[in-house]
């Protein structure tokens, strides 16, 4: 097994590669500007963490000392106009430090690109590879196009554009050809690269099994996500700069990242040779096609598990899901209304009130509005409020509560209800109770995963009502618990 140093461990690929290397039995050292940024990742306690800046030689030397393989996975594309100069300094420092320390090999993830003039982003990727190769340390450069997984910038751009827009005025480059690769396959090649004994530097293209146009990628995404395929309308007048402003406007991807990303889409990005197969065989079950990669990124199998969307899934098993170190704009759109209230009532008293919600007791706020929404749901073929409850006082996992279903239940602490009404998205209502001195705190969340532009419009239209309903709900739930405390009900 090898001693490995990983740069870019807080990034999309690096954060998913580290646990793969650990699983293979390697020891791992990472370098980050702020160790705090790795606090919540699942593998934090299994690696050595150094704090420093990669463009400083001293930090690079500390990283490379006594290691066999260095992974260069940093890219400063979102760091402003000087990203190319920053990456050059980092590559020079790592190359020098690796050569001085006798590192066996460098593994570098670059971009898939054609010959000829390139965008600043892709040109920077090529220059970094040349600098690393010039270090005299054998360097394996893996050249990938779009990496498909929740959190990757390319996939998030496709996701958010397709989710929001039923029709897209687009530049001519939407007809360019691209060969995306699933994040699990990119990690397969990267992880196995640690085992190679290179005598000289190599450059290898990596990509999935199929070639598509960008327009096809958006339509295939819509199909996998259960959305109507968007009408993609190529416009010859939409320059890369204007297209980047459009991406920045309708997606959460920041402008500093959108501009270089869109500029890089001007080229066909397809695999020209499969020399990688001589070094690292493909995965045993074959390369993942784009549609499957999208479904893995959307995690359809666990779409009703709220935690998997904003908490880090274990990356050893599902590298396509978000990690705590991913940027804020990564992952599906989540809309929430969050409320909290303190009370002198005990946690048991508060939870007993929460557990009795719905049915004849209603929802402690604007009962007429709830009934009206139930009627509307019935009119469009939903279940409405007529199902009521199995028991007036207690719940079991899987119980129906009007148009809700009990999805998670931890007696005395947590109740999560999943909506089964007709709506353009998925919704949950969650209550959690925690002790607070002699009393308790009730945290209430209404959670919504919108589907397409209609889902966002739906949430926006209801936002004024939510502001009243959910504010009153949390206040009246705790008030009811305090009333029970005074009368001796609900206490143990």
GROMACS .gro file of C-alpha atoms in nm:
model
  492
    1UNK     CA    1   0.000   0.000   0.000
    2UNK     CA    2   0.113   0.353  -0.072
    3UNK     CA    3   0.150   0.676   0.122
    4UNK     CA    4  -0.051   0.928  -0.076
    5UNK     CA    5  -0.084   1.306  -0.074
    6UNK     CA    6  -0.403   1.462  -0.210
    7UNK     CA    7  -0.442   1.824  -0.311
    8UNK     CA    8  -0.791   1.961  -0.359
    9UNK     CA    9  -0.941   1.737  -0.091
   10UNK     CA   10  -1.211   1.997  -0.023
   11UNK     CA   11  -1.312   1.992  -0.389
   12UNK     CA   12  -1.566   1.781  -0.570
   13UNK     CA   13  -1.335   1.506  -0.696
   14UNK     CA   14  -1.082   1.517  -0.414
   15UNK     CA   15  -1.347   1.483  -0.145
   16UNK     CA   16  -1.474   1.166  -0.309
   17UNK     CA   17  -1.135   1.020  -0.400
   18UNK     CA   18  -0.992   1.025  -0.047
   19UNK     CA   19  -1.231   0.760   0.094
   20UNK     CA   20  -1.170   0.543  -0.212
   21UNK     CA   21  -0.799   0.551  -0.140
   22UNK     CA   22  -0.857   0.477   0.227
   23UNK     CA   23  -1.081   0.184   0.136
   24UNK     CA   24  -0.797   0.043  -0.077
   25UNK     CA   25  -0.569   0.050   0.229
   26UNK     CA   26  -0.355   0.353   0.146
   27UNK     CA   27  -0.255   0.615   0.400
   28UNK     CA   28  -0.359   0.966   0.300
   29UNK     CA   29  -0.234   1.316   0.375
   30UNK     CA   30  -0.427   1.623   0.257
   31UNK     CA   31  -0.348   1.992   0.239
   32UNK     CA   32  -0.610   2.262   0.284
   33UNK     CA   33  -0.609   2.632   0.361
   34UNK     CA   34  -0.855   2.576   0.645
   35UNK     CA   35  -0.867   2.247   0.830
   36UNK     CA   36  -1.210   2.353   0.959
   37UNK     CA   37  -1.352   2.305   0.608
   38UNK     CA   38  -1.305   1.928   0.650
   39UNK     CA   39  -1.466   1.910   0.992
   40UNK     CA   40  -1.785   1.731   0.884
   41UNK     CA   41  -1.660   1.499   0.608
   42UNK     CA   42  -1.692   1.131   0.704
   43UNK     CA   43  -1.321   1.053   0.658
   44UNK     CA   44  -1.176   1.347   0.855
   45UNK     CA   45  -1.033   1.136   1.138
   46UNK     CA   46  -0.876   0.882   0.901
   47UNK     CA   47  -0.631   1.118   0.727
   48UNK     CA   48  -0.345   1.349   0.816
   49UNK     CA   49  -0.449   1.710   0.759
   50UNK     CA   50  -0.194   1.984   0.687
   51UNK     CA   51  -0.291   2.350   0.681
   52UNK     CA   52  -0.125   2.572   0.423
   53UNK     CA   53  -0.134   2.719   0.076
   54UNK     CA   54  -0.033   2.499  -0.215
   55UNK     CA   55   0.129   2.786  -0.407
   56UNK     CA   56   0.386   2.820  -0.127
   57UNK     CA   57   0.684   2.586  -0.164
   58UNK     CA   58   0.708   2.517   0.209
   59UNK     CA   59   0.352   2.385   0.218
   60UNK     CA   60   0.408   2.172  -0.092
   61UNK     CA   61   0.726   2.028   0.058
   62UNK     CA   62   0.548   1.934   0.380
   63UNK     CA   63   0.274   1.767   0.175
   64UNK     CA   64   0.515   1.563  -0.040
   65UNK     CA   65   0.751   1.447   0.232
   66UNK     CA   66   0.771   1.064   0.254
   67UNK     CA   67   0.484   0.999   0.012
   68UNK     CA   68   0.477   0.776  -0.294
   69UNK     CA   69   0.200   0.936  -0.500
   70UNK     CA   70   0.072   1.294  -0.521
   71UNK     CA   71  -0.272   1.371  -0.662
   72UNK     CA   72  -0.301   1.717  -0.816
   73UNK     CA   73  -0.673   1.792  -0.813
   74UNK     CA   74  -0.680   2.166  -0.749
   75UNK     CA   75  -0.822   2.412  -0.995
   76UNK     CA   76  -0.886   2.777  -0.914
   77UNK     CA   77  -1.146   2.839  -1.184
   78UNK     CA   78  -1.389   3.001  -0.940
   79UNK     CA   79  -1.116   3.211  -0.779
   80UNK     CA   80  -1.136   3.505  -1.019
   81UNK     CA   81  -0.950   3.625  -1.328
   82UNK     CA   82  -0.609   3.514  -1.205
   83UNK     CA   83  -0.699   3.145  -1.176
   84UNK     CA   84  -0.447   3.044  -1.444
   85UNK     CA   85  -0.159   3.221  -1.265
   86UNK     CA   86  -0.262   3.067  -0.933
   87UNK     CA   87  -0.275   2.716  -1.078
   88UNK     CA   88   0.061   2.768  -1.243
   89UNK     CA   89   0.223   2.861  -0.912
   90UNK     CA   90   0.063   2.560  -0.742
   91UNK     CA   91   0.185   2.323  -1.014
   92UNK     CA   92   0.538   2.463  -0.998
   93UNK     CA   93   0.551   2.425  -0.619
   94UNK     CA   94   0.414   2.069  -0.627
   95UNK     CA   95   0.642   1.966  -0.913
   96UNK     CA   96   0.953   2.094  -0.735
   97UNK     CA   97   0.853   1.949  -0.397
   98UNK     CA   98   0.765   1.611  -0.550
   99UNK     CA   99   1.099   1.589  -0.730
  100UNK     CA  100   1.294   1.686  -0.418
  101UNK     CA  101   1.109   1.429  -0.206
  102UNK     CA  102   1.151   1.142  -0.449
  103UNK     CA  103   0.780   1.101  -0.514
  104UNK     CA  104   0.709   0.798  -0.733
  105UNK     CA  105   0.439   0.955  -0.948
  106UNK     CA  106   0.197   1.246  -0.984
  107UNK     CA  107  -0.164   1.188  -1.089
  108UNK     CA  108  -0.334   1.490  -1.245
  109UNK     CA  109  -0.697   1.530  -1.351
  110UNK     CA  110  -0.713   1.759  -1.653
  111UNK     CA  111  -0.974   1.845  -1.912
  112UNK     CA  112  -1.071   1.662  -2.228
  113UNK     CA  113  -0.995   1.897  -2.517
  114UNK     CA  114  -0.938   1.916  -2.893
  115UNK     CA  115  -0.624   2.038  -3.066
  116UNK     CA  116  -0.585   2.406  -3.147
  117UNK     CA  117  -0.693   2.720  -2.967
  118UNK     CA  118  -0.856   2.657  -2.631
  119UNK     CA  119  -1.056   2.855  -2.379
  120UNK     CA  120  -0.857   3.011  -2.091
  121UNK     CA  121  -0.989   2.738  -1.860
  122UNK     CA  122  -0.880   2.446  -2.079
  123UNK     CA  123  -0.553   2.617  -2.174
  124UNK     CA  124  -0.472   2.649  -1.806
  125UNK     CA  125  -0.542   2.280  -1.755
  126UNK     CA  126  -0.300   2.191  -2.035
  127UNK     CA  127  -0.027   2.422  -1.901
  128UNK     CA  128  -0.055   2.275  -1.552
  129UNK     CA  129  -0.003   1.927  -1.695
  130UNK     CA  130   0.306   2.042  -1.884
  131UNK     CA  131   0.453   2.194  -1.567
  132UNK     CA  132   0.399   1.875  -1.370
  133UNK     CA  133   0.552   1.665  -1.648
  134UNK     CA  134   0.856   1.896  -1.656
  135UNK     CA  135   0.926   1.814  -1.290
  136UNK     CA  136   1.088   1.485  -1.397
  137UNK     CA  137   0.841   1.295  -1.178
  138UNK     CA  138   0.641   1.054  -1.399
  139UNK     CA  139   0.298   1.214  -1.432
  140UNK     CA  140  -0.026   1.047  -1.535
  141UNK     CA  141  -0.262   1.307  -1.678
  142UNK     CA  142  -0.622   1.187  -1.700
  143UNK     CA  143  -0.820   1.409  -1.936
  144UNK     CA  144  -1.195   1.409  -1.859
  145UNK     CA  145  -1.486   1.606  -2.001
  146UNK     CA  146  -1.810   1.660  -1.810
  147UNK     CA  147  -1.813   1.469  -1.482
  148UNK     CA  148  -2.167   1.363  -1.395
  149UNK     CA  149  -2.255   1.354  -1.027
  150UNK     CA  150  -2.446   1.571  -0.784
  151UNK     CA  151  -2.216   1.862  -0.700
  152UNK     CA  152  -2.000   1.873  -1.012
  153UNK     CA  153  -2.019   2.214  -1.177
  154UNK     CA  154  -2.101   2.075  -1.522
  155UNK     CA  155  -2.383   1.854  -1.395
  156UNK     CA  156  -2.525   2.128  -1.173
  157UNK     CA  157  -2.543   2.364  -1.469
  158UNK     CA  158  -2.739   2.103  -1.668
  159UNK     CA  159  -2.957   2.025  -1.366
  160UNK     CA  160  -3.054   2.380  -1.277
  161UNK     CA  161  -3.105   2.500  -1.636
  162UNK     CA  162  -3.329   2.204  -1.716
  163UNK     CA  163  -3.518   2.218  -1.386
  164UNK     CA  164  -3.607   2.584  -1.429
  165UNK     CA  165  -3.655   2.648  -1.799
  166UNK     CA  166  -3.915   2.476  -2.021
  167UNK     CA  167  -3.753   2.645  -2.323
  168UNK     CA  168  -3.392   2.754  -2.358
  169UNK     CA  169  -3.247   3.009  -2.596
  170UNK     CA  170  -2.896   2.871  -2.629
  171UNK     CA  171  -2.569   2.935  -2.813
  172UNK     CA  172  -2.478   2.727  -3.116
  173UNK     CA  173  -2.238   2.524  -2.904
  174UNK     CA  174  -2.533   2.328  -2.759
  175UNK     CA  175  -2.492   2.121  -3.077
  176UNK     CA  176  -2.126   2.044  -2.995
  177UNK     CA  177  -2.043   1.685  -2.906
  178UNK     CA  178  -1.930   1.578  -2.560
  179UNK     CA  179  -1.845   1.247  -2.393
  180UNK     CA  180  -1.941   1.276  -2.024
  181UNK     CA  181  -1.811   1.042  -1.757
  182UNK     CA  182  -1.988   0.931  -1.440
  183UNK     CA  183  -1.810   1.037  -1.123
  184UNK     CA  184  -1.788   0.672  -1.015
  185UNK     CA  185  -1.592   0.590  -1.332
  186UNK     CA  186  -1.363   0.892  -1.298
  187UNK     CA  187  -1.289   0.780  -0.942
  188UNK     CA  188  -1.224   0.426  -1.066
  189UNK     CA  189  -0.941   0.547  -1.288
  190UNK     CA  190  -0.805   0.790  -1.032
  191UNK     CA  191  -0.801   0.541  -0.745
  192UNK     CA  192  -0.631   0.267  -0.948
  193UNK     CA  193  -0.370   0.513  -1.070
  194UNK     CA  194  -0.209   0.493  -0.722
  195UNK     CA  195  -0.102   0.137  -0.799
  196UNK     CA  196   0.083   0.217  -1.124
  197UNK     CA  197   0.460   0.215  -1.160
  198UNK     CA  198   0.518   0.464  -1.439
  199UNK     CA  199   0.856   0.495  -1.608
  200UNK     CA  200   0.750   0.804  -1.802
  201UNK     CA  201   0.467   1.055  -1.814
  202UNK     CA  202   0.146   0.958  -1.990
  203UNK     CA  203  -0.163   1.150  -2.103
  204UNK     CA  204  -0.488   0.951  -2.132
  205UNK     CA  205  -0.842   1.049  -2.226
  206UNK     CA  206  -1.122   0.915  -2.009
  207UNK     CA  207  -1.492   0.929  -2.088
  208UNK     CA  208  -1.816   0.737  -2.071
  209UNK     CA  209  -1.945   0.492  -2.334
  210UNK     CA  210  -2.155   0.741  -2.533
  211UNK     CA  211  -2.121   1.073  -2.715
  212UNK     CA  212  -2.403   1.331  -2.699
  213UNK     CA  213  -2.462   1.694  -2.782
  214UNK     CA  214  -2.518   1.937  -2.496
  215UNK     CA  215  -2.879   1.974  -2.607
  216UNK     CA  216  -2.923   1.597  -2.583
  217UNK     CA  217  -2.773   1.599  -2.233
  218UNK     CA  218  -3.037   1.843  -2.114
  219UNK     CA  219  -3.320   1.646  -2.271
  220UNK     CA  220  -3.195   1.315  -2.131
  221UNK     CA  221  -3.162   1.476  -1.789
  222UNK     CA  222  -3.522   1.597  -1.808
  223UNK     CA  223  -3.640   1.247  -1.894
  224UNK     CA  224  -3.452   1.094  -1.599
  225UNK     CA  225  -3.579   1.365  -1.364
  226UNK     CA  226  -3.940   1.318  -1.471
  227UNK     CA  227  -3.960   1.662  -1.635
  228UNK     CA  228  -4.088   1.765  -1.974
  229UNK     CA  229  -3.803   1.777  -2.224
  230UNK     CA  230  -3.702   2.143  -2.275
  231UNK     CA  231  -3.715   2.307  -2.613
  232UNK     CA  232  -3.354   2.398  -2.686
  233UNK     CA  233  -3.330   2.681  -2.938
  234UNK     CA  234  -2.979   2.751  -3.071
  235UNK     CA  235  -2.919   3.124  -3.132
  236UNK     CA  236  -2.614   3.239  -3.333
  237UNK     CA  237  -2.608   3.578  -3.155
  238UNK     CA  238  -2.563   3.443  -2.801
  239UNK     CA  239  -2.192   3.493  -2.728
  240UNK     CA  240  -2.009   3.295  -2.459
  241UNK     CA  241  -2.008   3.600  -2.231
  242UNK     CA  242  -2.383   3.652  -2.271
  243UNK     CA  243  -2.445   3.281  -2.223
  244UNK     CA  244  -2.245   3.291  -1.899
  245UNK     CA  245  -2.456   3.580  -1.770
  246UNK     CA  246  -2.767   3.377  -1.854
  247UNK     CA  247  -2.633   3.075  -1.663
  248UNK     CA  248  -2.549   3.298  -1.367
  249UNK     CA  249  -2.899   3.450  -1.373
  250UNK     CA  250  -3.107   3.133  -1.378
  251UNK     CA  251  -2.882   2.897  -1.179
  252UNK     CA  252  -2.709   2.929  -0.842
  253UNK     CA  253  -2.367   2.879  -1.005
  254UNK     CA  254  -2.159   3.194  -0.936
  255UNK     CA  255  -2.054   3.415  -1.226
  256UNK     CA  256  -1.684   3.358  -1.151
  257UNK     CA  257  -1.738   2.990  -1.226
  258UNK     CA  258  -2.005   3.023  -1.496
  259UNK     CA  259  -1.789   3.235  -1.731
  260UNK     CA  260  -1.487   3.001  -1.763
  261UNK     CA  261  -1.716   2.699  -1.762
  262UNK     CA  262  -1.928   2.826  -2.050
  263UNK     CA  263  -1.620   2.936  -2.243
  264UNK     CA  264  -1.496   2.577  -2.229
  265UNK     CA  265  -1.813   2.450  -2.394
  266UNK     CA  266  -1.714   2.600  -2.729
  267UNK     CA  267  -1.531   2.281  -2.827
  268UNK     CA  268  -1.618   1.921  -2.900
  269UNK     CA  269  -1.490   1.720  -2.603
  270UNK     CA  270  -1.470   1.354  -2.705
  271UNK     CA  271  -1.228   1.074  -2.631
  272UNK     CA  272  -0.971   1.045  -2.910
  273UNK     CA  273  -0.789   0.736  -2.785
  274UNK     CA  274  -0.836   0.464  -2.522
  275UNK     CA  275  -0.475   0.431  -2.408
  276UNK     CA  276  -0.602   0.429  -2.051
  277UNK     CA  277  -0.720   0.071  -2.104
  278UNK     CA  278  -0.355  -0.040  -2.131
  279UNK     CA  279  -0.287   0.099  -1.784
  280UNK     CA  280  -0.617   0.059  -1.599
  281UNK     CA  281  -0.893  -0.174  -1.723
  282UNK     CA  282  -1.249  -0.033  -1.719
  283UNK     CA  283  -1.476  -0.115  -1.423
  284UNK     CA  284  -1.584  -0.479  -1.409
  285UNK     CA  285  -1.946  -0.393  -1.486
  286UNK     CA  286  -1.847  -0.156  -1.767
  287UNK     CA  287  -1.854   0.220  -1.798
  288UNK     CA  288  -2.169   0.398  -1.681
  289UNK     CA  289  -2.387   0.555  -1.949
  290UNK     CA  290  -2.510   0.912  -1.908
  291UNK     CA  291  -2.871   0.825  -1.821
  292UNK     CA  292  -2.760   0.591  -1.542
  293UNK     CA  293  -2.513   0.849  -1.414
  294UNK     CA  294  -2.793   1.106  -1.395
  295UNK     CA  295  -3.021   0.866  -1.209
  296UNK     CA  296  -2.743   0.795  -0.960
  297UNK     CA  297  -2.685   1.168  -0.913
  298UNK     CA  298  -3.056   1.225  -0.856
  299UNK     CA  299  -3.060   0.922  -0.624
  300UNK     CA  300  -3.406   0.811  -0.727
  301UNK     CA  301  -3.389   0.507  -0.503
  302UNK     CA  302  -3.378   0.731  -0.195
  303UNK     CA  303  -3.571   1.034  -0.314
  304UNK     CA  304  -3.798   1.012  -0.010
  305UNK     CA  305  -3.508   1.019   0.236
  306UNK     CA  306  -3.474   1.384   0.321
  307UNK     CA  307  -3.134   1.349   0.486
  308UNK     CA  308  -2.956   1.238   0.169
  309UNK     CA  309  -3.014   1.573   0.005
  310UNK     CA  310  -2.844   1.807   0.245
  311UNK     CA  311  -2.638   1.583   0.471
  312UNK     CA  312  -2.330   1.407   0.337
  313UNK     CA  313  -2.399   1.055   0.223
  314UNK     CA  314  -2.121   0.807   0.286
  315UNK     CA  315  -1.891   0.856  -0.013
  316UNK     CA  316  -1.758   0.501  -0.009
  317UNK     CA  317  -2.092   0.384  -0.140
  318UNK     CA  318  -2.252   0.674  -0.326
  319UNK     CA  319  -1.987   0.912  -0.466
  320UNK     CA  320  -2.251   1.080  -0.683
  321UNK     CA  321  -2.427   1.233  -0.381
  322UNK     CA  322  -2.341   1.562  -0.207
  323UNK     CA  323  -2.075   1.597   0.060
  324UNK     CA  324  -2.064   1.858   0.338
  325UNK     CA  325  -1.759   2.012   0.167
  326UNK     CA  326  -1.944   2.065  -0.164
  327UNK     CA  327  -2.028   2.426  -0.258
  328UNK     CA  328  -2.359   2.573  -0.143
  329UNK     CA  329  -2.505   2.559  -0.493
  330UNK     CA  330  -2.444   2.185  -0.529
  331UNK     CA  331  -2.729   1.938  -0.512
  332UNK     CA  332  -3.096   1.967  -0.587
  333UNK     CA  333  -3.294   2.279  -0.503
  334UNK     CA  334  -3.434   2.264  -0.151
  335UNK     CA  335  -3.688   2.523  -0.033
  336UNK     CA  336  -3.759   2.545   0.338
  337UNK     CA  337  -3.957   2.730   0.598
  338UNK     CA  338  -3.785   2.687   0.936
  339UNK     CA  339  -3.927   2.793   1.273
  340UNK     CA  340  -3.821   2.740   1.631
  341UNK     CA  341  -3.984   2.805   1.968
  342UNK     CA  342  -3.874   2.757   2.328
  343UNK     CA  343  -4.110   2.647   2.601
  344UNK     CA  344  -4.112   2.572   2.971
  345UNK     CA  345  -4.291   2.244   2.898
  346UNK     CA  346  -4.088   1.924   2.905
  347UNK     CA  347  -3.975   1.756   2.582
  348UNK     CA  348  -4.224   1.475   2.655
  349UNK     CA  349  -4.513   1.721   2.680
  350UNK     CA  350  -4.413   1.897   2.359
  351UNK     CA  351  -4.378   1.574   2.166
  352UNK     CA  352  -4.713   1.445   2.288
  353UNK     CA  353  -4.874   1.751   2.131
  354UNK     CA  354  -4.678   1.711   1.809
  355UNK     CA  355  -4.767   1.343   1.786
  356UNK     CA  356  -5.139   1.429   1.800
  357UNK     CA  357  -5.128   1.667   1.502
  358UNK     CA  358  -5.377   1.629   1.218
  359UNK     CA  359  -5.707   1.444   1.204
  360UNK     CA  360  -5.975   1.595   1.427
  361UNK     CA  361  -5.724   1.819   1.609
  362UNK     CA  362  -5.604   1.982   1.290
  363UNK     CA  363  -5.282   2.176   1.253
  364UNK     CA  364  -5.313   2.450   1.517
  365UNK     CA  365  -5.328   2.733   1.263
  366UNK     CA  366  -5.575   2.863   1.002
  367UNK     CA  367  -5.795   2.554   0.996
  368UNK     CA  368  -6.006   2.690   0.711
  369UNK     CA  369  -5.698   2.731   0.493
  370UNK     CA  370  -5.597   2.370   0.556
  371UNK     CA  371  -5.947   2.248   0.469
  372UNK     CA  372  -5.950   2.458   0.152
  373UNK     CA  373  -5.616   2.310   0.046
  374UNK     CA  374  -5.757   1.964   0.114
  375UNK     CA  375  -6.057   2.030  -0.109
  376UNK     CA  376  -5.828   2.158  -0.385
  377UNK     CA  377  -5.619   1.842  -0.358
  378UNK     CA  378  -5.927   1.621  -0.390
  379UNK     CA  379  -6.043   1.812  -0.698
  380UNK     CA  380  -5.718   1.729  -0.880
  381UNK     CA  381  -5.725   1.362  -0.779
  382UNK     CA  382  -5.530   1.377  -0.452
  383UNK     CA  383  -5.611   1.220  -0.118
  384UNK     CA  384  -5.722   1.543   0.053
  385UNK     CA  385  -5.767   1.558   0.430
  386UNK     CA  386  -6.027   1.283   0.449
  387UNK     CA  387  -5.799   0.997   0.556
  388UNK     CA  388  -5.764   1.128   0.910
  389UNK     CA  389  -5.559   0.924   1.158
  390UNK     CA  390  -5.552   0.564   1.279
  391UNK     CA  391  -5.518   0.680   1.641
  392UNK     CA  392  -5.599   1.017   1.795
  393UNK     CA  393  -5.296   1.022   2.026
  394UNK     CA  394  -5.009   0.806   1.901
  395UNK     CA  395  -4.844   0.735   1.567
  396UNK     CA  396  -4.657   0.446   1.410
  397UNK     CA  397  -4.409   0.447   1.127
  398UNK     CA  398  -4.602   0.438   0.799
  399UNK     CA  399  -4.928   0.574   0.944
  400UNK     CA  400  -5.143   0.802   0.727
  401UNK     CA  401  -5.216   1.144   0.876
  402UNK     CA  402  -5.460   1.317   0.639
  403UNK     CA  403  -5.250   1.375   0.325
  404UNK     CA  404  -4.926   1.297   0.508
  405UNK     CA  405  -4.744   0.968   0.570
  406UNK     CA  406  -4.526   0.912   0.879
  407UNK     CA  407  -4.183   0.864   0.725
  408UNK     CA  408  -3.965   0.891   1.034
  409UNK     CA  409  -4.058   0.860   1.400
  410UNK     CA  410  -3.828   0.872   1.702
  411UNK     CA  411  -4.055   0.886   2.007
  412UNK     CA  412  -3.996   1.194   2.216
  413UNK     CA  413  -3.758   1.348   1.962
  414UNK     CA  414  -3.849   1.347   1.592
  415UNK     CA  415  -4.155   1.325   1.364
  416UNK     CA  416  -4.127   1.360   0.991
  417UNK     CA  417  -4.432   1.355   0.766
  418UNK     CA  418  -4.408   1.310   0.390
  419UNK     CA  419  -4.677   1.475   0.179
  420UNK     CA  420  -4.887   1.257  -0.052
  421UNK     CA  421  -5.094   1.541  -0.193
  422UNK     CA  422  -5.082   1.644  -0.559
  423UNK     CA  423  -4.816   1.911  -0.611
  424UNK     CA  424  -4.527   1.994  -0.846
  425UNK     CA  425  -4.257   1.849  -0.621
  426UNK     CA  426  -4.202   1.660  -0.298
  427UNK     CA  427  -4.276   1.798   0.049
  428UNK     CA  428  -4.215   1.709   0.413
  429UNK     CA  429  -4.320   1.856   0.747
  430UNK     CA  430  -4.073   1.782   1.023
  431UNK     CA  431  -4.076   1.841   1.399
  432UNK     CA  432  -3.782   1.782   1.632
  433UNK     CA  433  -3.782   1.834   2.008
  434UNK     CA  434  -3.470   1.884   2.218
  435UNK     CA  435  -3.420   1.956   2.591
  436UNK     CA  436  -3.345   2.314   2.694
  437UNK     CA  437  -3.273   2.341   3.067
  438UNK     CA  438  -3.598   2.261   3.244
  439UNK     CA  439  -3.795   2.310   2.922
  440UNK     CA  440  -3.763   2.224   2.554
  441UNK     CA  441  -3.707   2.366   2.207
  442UNK     CA  442  -3.938   2.274   1.920
  443UNK     CA  443  -3.782   2.302   1.574
  444UNK     CA  444  -4.024   2.290   1.281
  445UNK     CA  445  -3.933   2.260   0.914
  446UNK     CA  446  -4.147   2.260   0.602
  447UNK     CA  447  -3.930   2.116   0.325
  448UNK     CA  448  -4.000   2.124  -0.048
  449UNK     CA  449  -3.814   1.978  -0.346
  450UNK     CA  450  -3.962   2.168  -0.643
  451UNK     CA  451  -4.008   1.999  -0.976
  452UNK     CA  452  -3.930   2.235  -1.260
  453UNK     CA  453  -4.036   2.594  -1.294
  454UNK     CA  454  -4.391   2.504  -1.182
  455UNK     CA  455  -4.260   2.380  -0.848
  456UNK     CA  456  -4.078   2.703  -0.778
  457UNK     CA  457  -4.383   2.908  -0.876
  458UNK     CA  458  -4.599   2.691  -0.648
  459UNK     CA  459  -4.376   2.755  -0.346
  460UNK     CA  460  -4.353   3.126  -0.423
  461UNK     CA  461  -4.731   3.156  -0.450
  462UNK     CA  462  -4.780   2.989  -0.112
  463UNK     CA  463  -4.498   3.173   0.066
  464UNK     CA  464  -4.726   3.446   0.214
  465UNK     CA  465  -4.957   3.180   0.358
  466UNK     CA  466  -4.662   2.976   0.488
  467UNK     CA  467  -4.534   3.281   0.674
  468UNK     CA  468  -4.857   3.296   0.873
  469UNK     CA  469  -4.946   2.927   0.898
  470UNK     CA  470  -4.609   2.794   1.008
  471UNK     CA  471  -4.538   3.082   1.246
  472UNK     CA  472  -4.868   3.025   1.423
  473UNK     CA  473  -4.828   2.647   1.416
  474UNK     CA  474  -4.501   2.633   1.610
  475UNK     CA  475  -4.625   2.895   1.858
  476UNK     CA  476  -4.954   2.718   1.926
  477UNK     CA  477  -4.797   2.374   1.952
  478UNK     CA  478  -4.568   2.497   2.230
  479UNK     CA  479  -4.854   2.691   2.392
  480UNK     CA  480  -5.062   2.374   2.399
  481UNK     CA  481  -4.771   2.186   2.558
  482UNK     CA  482  -4.743   2.453   2.828
  483UNK     CA  483  -5.117   2.428   2.891
  484UNK     CA  484  -5.084   2.053   2.936
  485UNK     CA  485  -4.794   2.109   3.174
  486UNK     CA  486  -5.010   2.332   3.391
  487UNK     CA  487  -5.291   2.077   3.398
  488UNK     CA  488  -5.058   1.781   3.443
  489UNK     CA  489  -5.133   1.622   3.102
  490UNK     CA  490  -4.862   1.487   2.878
  491UNK     CA  491  -4.601   1.472   3.157
  492UNK     CA  492  -4.423   1.156   3.267
   0.00000   0.00000   0.00000
